[in-house]
Coordinates of C-alpha atoms in Angstrom, one line a residue:
M210 CA -22.3 -86.4 36.1
D211 CA -25.3 -86.6 33.4
P212 CA -28.1 -83.9 33.7
L213 CA -30.6 -85.8 35.7
S214 CA -27.7 -87.5 37.9
D215 CA -27.0 -83.5 38.4
L216 CA -31.0 -82.8 39.0
L217 CA -31.7 -85.0 41.3
S218 CA -28.8 -84.6 43.6
T219 CA -28.7 -81.3 43.3
L220 CA -32.6 -81.3 44.2
K221 CA -32.3 -83.5 47.1
P222 CA -35.9 -85.0 47.6
N223 CA -36.4 -83.1 51.3
D224 CA -39.4 -86.0 52.1
Y225 CA -40.6 -89.8 51.6
M226 CA -43.7 -90.9 51.9
F227 CA -44.2 -94.4 50.7
R228 CA -46.0 -98.0 51.6
G229 CA -47.1 -101.3 50.2
I230 CA -50.6 -102.3 49.5
D231 CA -51.8 -106.0 49.6
M232 CA -55.3 -106.1 47.7
A233 CA -58.1 -108.8 47.0
G234 CA -61.7 -108.6 46.2
A235 CA -63.3 -105.2 45.1
W236 CA -61.2 -102.2 46.4
S237 CA -61.1 -98.6 45.2
L238 CA -58.6 -96.0 46.5
Q239 CA -58.8 -92.0 46.3
F240 CA -55.6 -90.3 46.5
P241 CA -55.8 -86.4 47.0
A242 CA -53.8 -83.7 44.8
N243 CA -50.4 -83.7 46.1
D244 CA -47.4 -81.4 45.0
G245 CA -45.1 -84.1 45.7
L246 CA -44.0 -86.6 42.1
G247 CA -45.4 -90.1 42.6
C248 CA -43.9 -93.2 41.5
Y249 CA -46.0 -96.4 41.8
A250 CA -45.2 -100.2 40.4
V251 CA -47.8 -103.0 40.3
I252 CA -45.6 -106.0 41.4
S253 CA -48.7 -108.4 41.0
G254 CA -52.2 -108.9 39.5
E255 CA -53.8 -105.8 37.9
C256 CA -55.9 -102.6 38.6
W257 CA -56.5 -99.3 37.7
L258 CA -55.4 -96.1 37.3
A259 CA -57.8 -93.0 37.1
M260 CA -57.1 -89.2 36.9
E261 CA -59.0 -86.3 37.8
G262 CA -59.7 -84.8 34.5
D263 CA -60.7 -86.3 31.4
A264 CA -58.0 -88.9 30.5
A265 CA -58.5 -92.1 29.9
P266 CA -58.0 -94.8 32.7
I267 CA -54.9 -96.9 32.2
R268 CA -55.3 -100.7 32.9
L269 CA -51.9 -101.8 34.7
G270 CA -50.6 -104.9 35.1
P271 CA -47.3 -106.9 36.6
G272 CA -44.1 -104.7 36.5
D273 CA -45.9 -101.7 35.2
C274 CA -44.9 -98.5 36.7
V275 CA -46.4 -95.1 36.5
L276 CA -44.8 -91.5 37.3
L277 CA -47.6 -89.1 38.4
A278 CA -46.1 -85.3 38.0
K279 CA -48.8 -82.9 37.9
G280 CA -50.1 -83.5 41.6
K281 CA -54.1 -84.3 40.6
P282 CA -56.2 -86.1 42.8
F283 CA -56.2 -89.9 41.6
R284 CA -57.6 -93.8 41.9
F285 CA -56.5 -97.1 42.0
A286 CA -58.8 -99.3 42.0
S287 CA -60.1 -102.9 40.6
D288 CA -63.5 -101.7 39.8
L289 CA -63.5 -97.6 38.8
D290 CA -67.3 -97.8 39.3
L291 CA -67.1 -98.8 43.3
P292 CA -67.4 -95.9 45.6
A293 CA -63.6 -94.9 46.7
I294 CA -62.5 -95.1 50.0
D295 CA -59.5 -92.3 51.2
A296 CA -55.9 -93.6 50.1
V297 CA -54.3 -91.3 53.0
G298 CA -56.5 -92.8 56.1
F299 CA -55.9 -96.6 54.5
V300 CA -52.3 -96.6 53.6
T301 CA -50.9 -94.6 56.6
S302 CA -53.0 -97.2 58.2
A303 CA -49.5 -99.3 58.2
V304 CA -46.5 -98.2 59.5
A305 CA -44.0 -95.8 57.4
G306 CA -42.6 -98.4 54.7
G307 CA -45.1 -101.1 55.4
I308 CA -47.7 -102.8 53.9
A309 CA -51.2 -101.7 53.8
S310 CA -54.1 -105.0 53.0
M311 CA -57.5 -105.4 52.5
H312 CA -59.7 -108.4 52.3
G313 CA -56.5 -110.5 53.1
G314 CA -54.5 -109.5 50.4
G315 CA -52.8 -111.5 47.8
E316 CA -54.6 -110.8 44.6
V317 CA -53.0 -107.7 43.5
T318 CA -49.4 -106.1 45.5
G319 CA -47.9 -102.9 44.4
V320 CA -45.5 -100.1 45.8
G321 CA -45.0 -96.2 45.5
G322 CA -45.5 -93.0 47.1
F323 CA -44.5 -89.4 47.2
F324 CA -41.0 -87.6 46.5
H325 CA -41.0 -83.9 47.7
F326 CA -38.9 -81.1 47.0
P327 CA -38.2 -78.2 48.1
E328 CA -38.0 -75.6 46.3
K329 CA -40.6 -74.0 43.7
D330 CA -38.0 -74.1 40.7
A331 CA -37.4 -77.7 41.6
G332 CA -41.2 -78.1 40.7
D333 CA -41.1 -75.9 37.6
L334 CA -38.2 -78.5 36.2
L335 CA -39.7 -81.5 37.5
H336 CA -43.6 -80.9 36.6
A337 CA -42.3 -80.2 32.9
L338 CA -43.4 -83.9 32.4
P339 CA -46.3 -85.1 31.3
E340 CA -49.3 -85.7 33.5
V341 CA -48.5 -89.5 33.7
I342 CA -45.8 -91.6 33.0
L343 CA -46.2 -95.4 31.9
I344 CA -43.6 -97.5 31.6
N345 CA -44.6 -101.0 30.7
N346 CA -41.9 -101.7 27.8
P347 CA -40.3 -105.4 28.3
S348 CA -36.7 -104.2 28.5
N349 CA -37.6 -101.8 31.3
K350 CA -40.5 -103.2 33.4
A351 CA -37.7 -105.9 34.1
A352 CA -34.7 -103.6 35.8
L353 CA -37.9 -101.5 37.3
R354 CA -39.4 -104.7 38.4
F355 CA -36.5 -106.1 39.8
S356 CA -36.1 -102.8 42.0
M357 CA -39.7 -102.8 43.5
E358 CA -39.5 -106.3 44.6
L359 CA -36.4 -105.7 46.7
L360 CA -38.6 -103.1 47.9
M361 CA -41.4 -105.0 48.6
Q362 CA -39.3 -107.6 50.3
E363 CA -37.6 -104.6 52.9
L364 CA -41.1 -103.5 53.7
R365 CA -42.4 -106.8 54.5
D366 CA -39.2 -108.0 56.5
M367 CA -38.2 -104.6 58.1
Q368 CA -34.9 -105.6 59.3
S369 CA -32.2 -103.7 60.8
G370 CA -31.7 -100.3 58.4
G371 CA -34.9 -101.9 56.2
H372 CA -36.1 -98.1 56.2
L373 CA -33.4 -96.4 54.7
V374 CA -32.8 -99.8 52.6
A375 CA -36.2 -98.8 50.8
I376 CA -35.3 -94.9 50.8
H377 CA -32.5 -96.0 48.6
L378 CA -34.5 -98.6 46.7
A379 CA -37.8 -96.2 45.5
Q380 CA -34.9 -93.4 44.5
M381 CA -33.6 -95.9 42.4
A382 CA -36.7 -97.1 40.6
L383 CA -37.1 -93.4 40.2
V384 CA -33.8 -92.6 38.5
L385 CA -35.1 -95.9 36.4
A386 CA -38.8 -94.9 35.2
L387 CA -37.1 -91.5 34.4
R388 CA -34.2 -93.0 32.4
A389 CA -36.9 -95.5 30.6
Y390 CA -38.9 -91.8 29.7
L391 CA -35.3 -90.8 28.5
G392 CA -35.3 -93.8 26.1
R393 CA -39.1 -93.6 24.7
A394 CA -39.3 -92.1 20.8
P395 CA -38.8 -88.3 20.8
A396 CA -42.5 -87.8 20.0
L397 CA -43.4 -89.0 23.0
R398 CA -41.3 -86.8 25.3
Q399 CA -41.8 -83.2 26.6
G400 CA -40.1 -80.7 29.0
W401 CA -36.6 -80.3 30.7
L402 CA -36.3 -84.2 30.2
A403 CA -36.9 -84.1 26.8
A404 CA -34.4 -81.5 25.8
V405 CA -31.6 -83.5 28.2
A406 CA -32.4 -86.4 25.9
D407 CA -32.1 -84.4 22.7
K408 CA -28.7 -84.3 21.2
Q409 CA -28.3 -80.8 20.2
L410 CA -30.4 -79.2 23.1
G411 CA -28.5 -81.6 25.6
K412 CA -24.9 -80.7 24.7
A413 CA -26.1 -77.3 26.2
I414 CA -27.7 -78.1 29.3
T415 CA -25.0 -80.5 30.1
A416 CA -22.4 -78.3 29.8
I417 CA -24.6 -75.6 31.5
H418 CA -24.5 -78.0 34.5
K419 CA -21.0 -78.6 34.0
N420 CA -20.1 -75.3 34.7
P421 CA -22.7 -73.1 35.7
G422 CA -20.2 -70.3 36.7
C423 CA -19.2 -69.4 33.1
G424 CA -20.4 -66.5 31.7
W425 CA -23.1 -68.2 29.0
T426 CA -24.6 -66.3 26.1
L427 CA -27.1 -67.6 23.7
Q428 CA -24.8 -67.2 20.8
T429 CA -22.3 -69.8 22.8
L430 CA -25.2 -71.9 23.7
A431 CA -26.2 -72.3 20.1
E432 CA -22.9 -73.0 19.0
L433 CA -22.8 -75.8 21.8
A434 CA -25.8 -77.2 20.0
C435 CA -24.9 -76.5 16.4
M436 CA -27.8 -74.8 15.7
S437 CA -28.8 -71.3 14.8
R438 CA -29.1 -68.5 17.7
A439 CA -32.8 -68.3 16.6
T440 CA -33.6 -72.0 15.8
F441 CA -31.8 -72.4 19.4
A442 CA -33.7 -70.3 21.2
S443 CA -36.9 -71.2 20.1
R444 CA -36.6 -75.1 20.2
F445 CA -35.2 -74.7 23.7
K446 CA -38.1 -72.8 25.0
T447 CA -40.7 -74.8 23.3
T448 CA -39.0 -78.0 24.7
V449 CA -38.3 -76.9 28.6
G450 CA -40.6 -73.9 29.0
V451 CA -38.2 -71.1 29.4
A452 CA -35.6 -69.1 27.8
P453 CA -32.0 -70.5 27.7
I454 CA -30.7 -67.8 30.0
E455 CA -33.1 -67.7 32.3
Y456 CA -32.2 -71.7 32.3
V457 CA -28.8 -70.8 33.0
L458 CA -30.3 -68.3 35.9
R459 CA -32.1 -71.2 37.6
W460 CA -29.8 -73.5 37.5
R461 CA -27.1 -71.5 39.1
M462 CA -29.8 -70.6 41.9
L463 CA -30.5 -73.9 42.6
V464 CA -26.9 -75.1 42.5
A465 CA -26.4 -71.8 45.5
G466 CA -29.7 -73.4 47.4
E467 CA -27.8 -77.0 47.5
R468 CA -24.4 -75.2 48.6
L469 CA -25.7 -72.8 51.3
A470 CA -28.2 -75.5 52.5
S471 CA -25.5 -78.0 53.2
G472 CA -23.4 -78.5 56.2
A473 CA -20.7 -77.0 54.1
R474 CA -19.1 -73.5 55.2
D475 CA -19.1 -71.7 52.1
S476 CA -19.3 -67.8 52.6
I477 CA -22.2 -66.3 50.5
G478 CA -19.4 -64.1 48.5
A479 CA -17.2 -67.5 47.8
I480 CA -20.7 -69.0 45.9
A481 CA -21.3 -65.7 44.3
L482 CA -18.0 -65.8 42.7
S483 CA -17.9 -69.3 41.7
L484 CA -21.3 -69.0 40.1
G485 CA -20.2 -65.9 37.4
Y486 CA -21.4 -63.1 39.5
A487 CA -18.5 -60.6 40.4
T488 CA -20.5 -59.2 43.5
E489 CA -22.2 -61.0 46.6
S490 CA -24.9 -58.0 46.5
A491 CA -25.4 -58.8 42.6
F492 CA -25.8 -62.6 43.7
S493 CA -27.8 -61.9 46.2
A494 CA -30.5 -59.8 44.2
A495 CA -30.4 -62.7 41.7
F496 CA -30.8 -65.3 44.1
K497 CA -33.7 -63.4 46.3
R498 CA -36.3 -62.9 42.7
T499 CA -35.6 -66.5 42.2
M500 CA -36.2 -68.4 45.2
G501 CA -38.0 -65.8 47.3
C502 CA -35.5 -64.4 50.2
S503 CA -31.9 -63.8 50.7
P504 CA -29.1 -66.3 50.6
D505 CA -28.9 -65.8 54.6
A506 CA -32.2 -66.3 55.2
Y507 CA -32.4 -69.5 52.7
R508 CA -29.3 -71.1 54.7
R509 CA -31.0 -70.3 57.8
R510 CA -34.0 -71.8 57.0
A511 CA -32.4 -74.9 55.6
R512 CA -30.5 -75.6 58.2
S513 CA -33.2 -75.3 61.2
A514 CA -35.4 -77.7 58.9
P515 CA -36.2 -81.3 59.6
T516 CA -34.2 -83.4 57.6
A517 CA -36.1 -86.6 55.9

């Protein structure tokens, strides 16, 4: 798999909250801070997006999609001068996967929600994204709009199996949006995804993902990227936010966490060996430092948690 598929399949969002909206007249919805990754699309009509802070408001039109990665409070509105109502109370007035309507609807329709990921390290990787990613390139909007319109249809019809179909369509929209971000000019990208898209750094990250148990060194990774050690180390840390060997450790622990949480009966010792650790104790110590608990405790907690 490619690194983006690796990341999303390994992290496995553990919760979803998504609704559709169908608005008319004057309206303003205030969303609270949230630690998930937000994905929203306007299907028809136009509205404003305003993030808390100094960022300028963004006018969204049909097919425009935004990813919100920093968890800050934000507003969607027909007019930003209007007093806002609580968005959570409004959208949750509709059933999960349903559509909340105001003033009879028909002027602005949209769909979106949050993907929540279980571990701090997942947040570290995904929140390396910029605060707002606006996807409005015509070639990318077509695929996104198609997936979002299918999602809206599922939300409206609520046929048998519709909730599951809606979840998969929402995930597809998220992947399409991230892919569109990867296709941006290099100067417009930053964070982990920028490294994936970088022809040189991407080679090193792909190799780490394919073989996390390899005894990676700064030298071997730099050679894969066709760069000197010093240049590779500096560029990797500047782009990704962590040093290359720290990234290797984090990825190993995320892979280990996925295997511990899954239904597989792999022993901790077997997981340790597959990830390059000579002893179970060395792996357990590294896992606890990174994930905040022992592998045994992580497995028990993951298997007792309700599924999304």
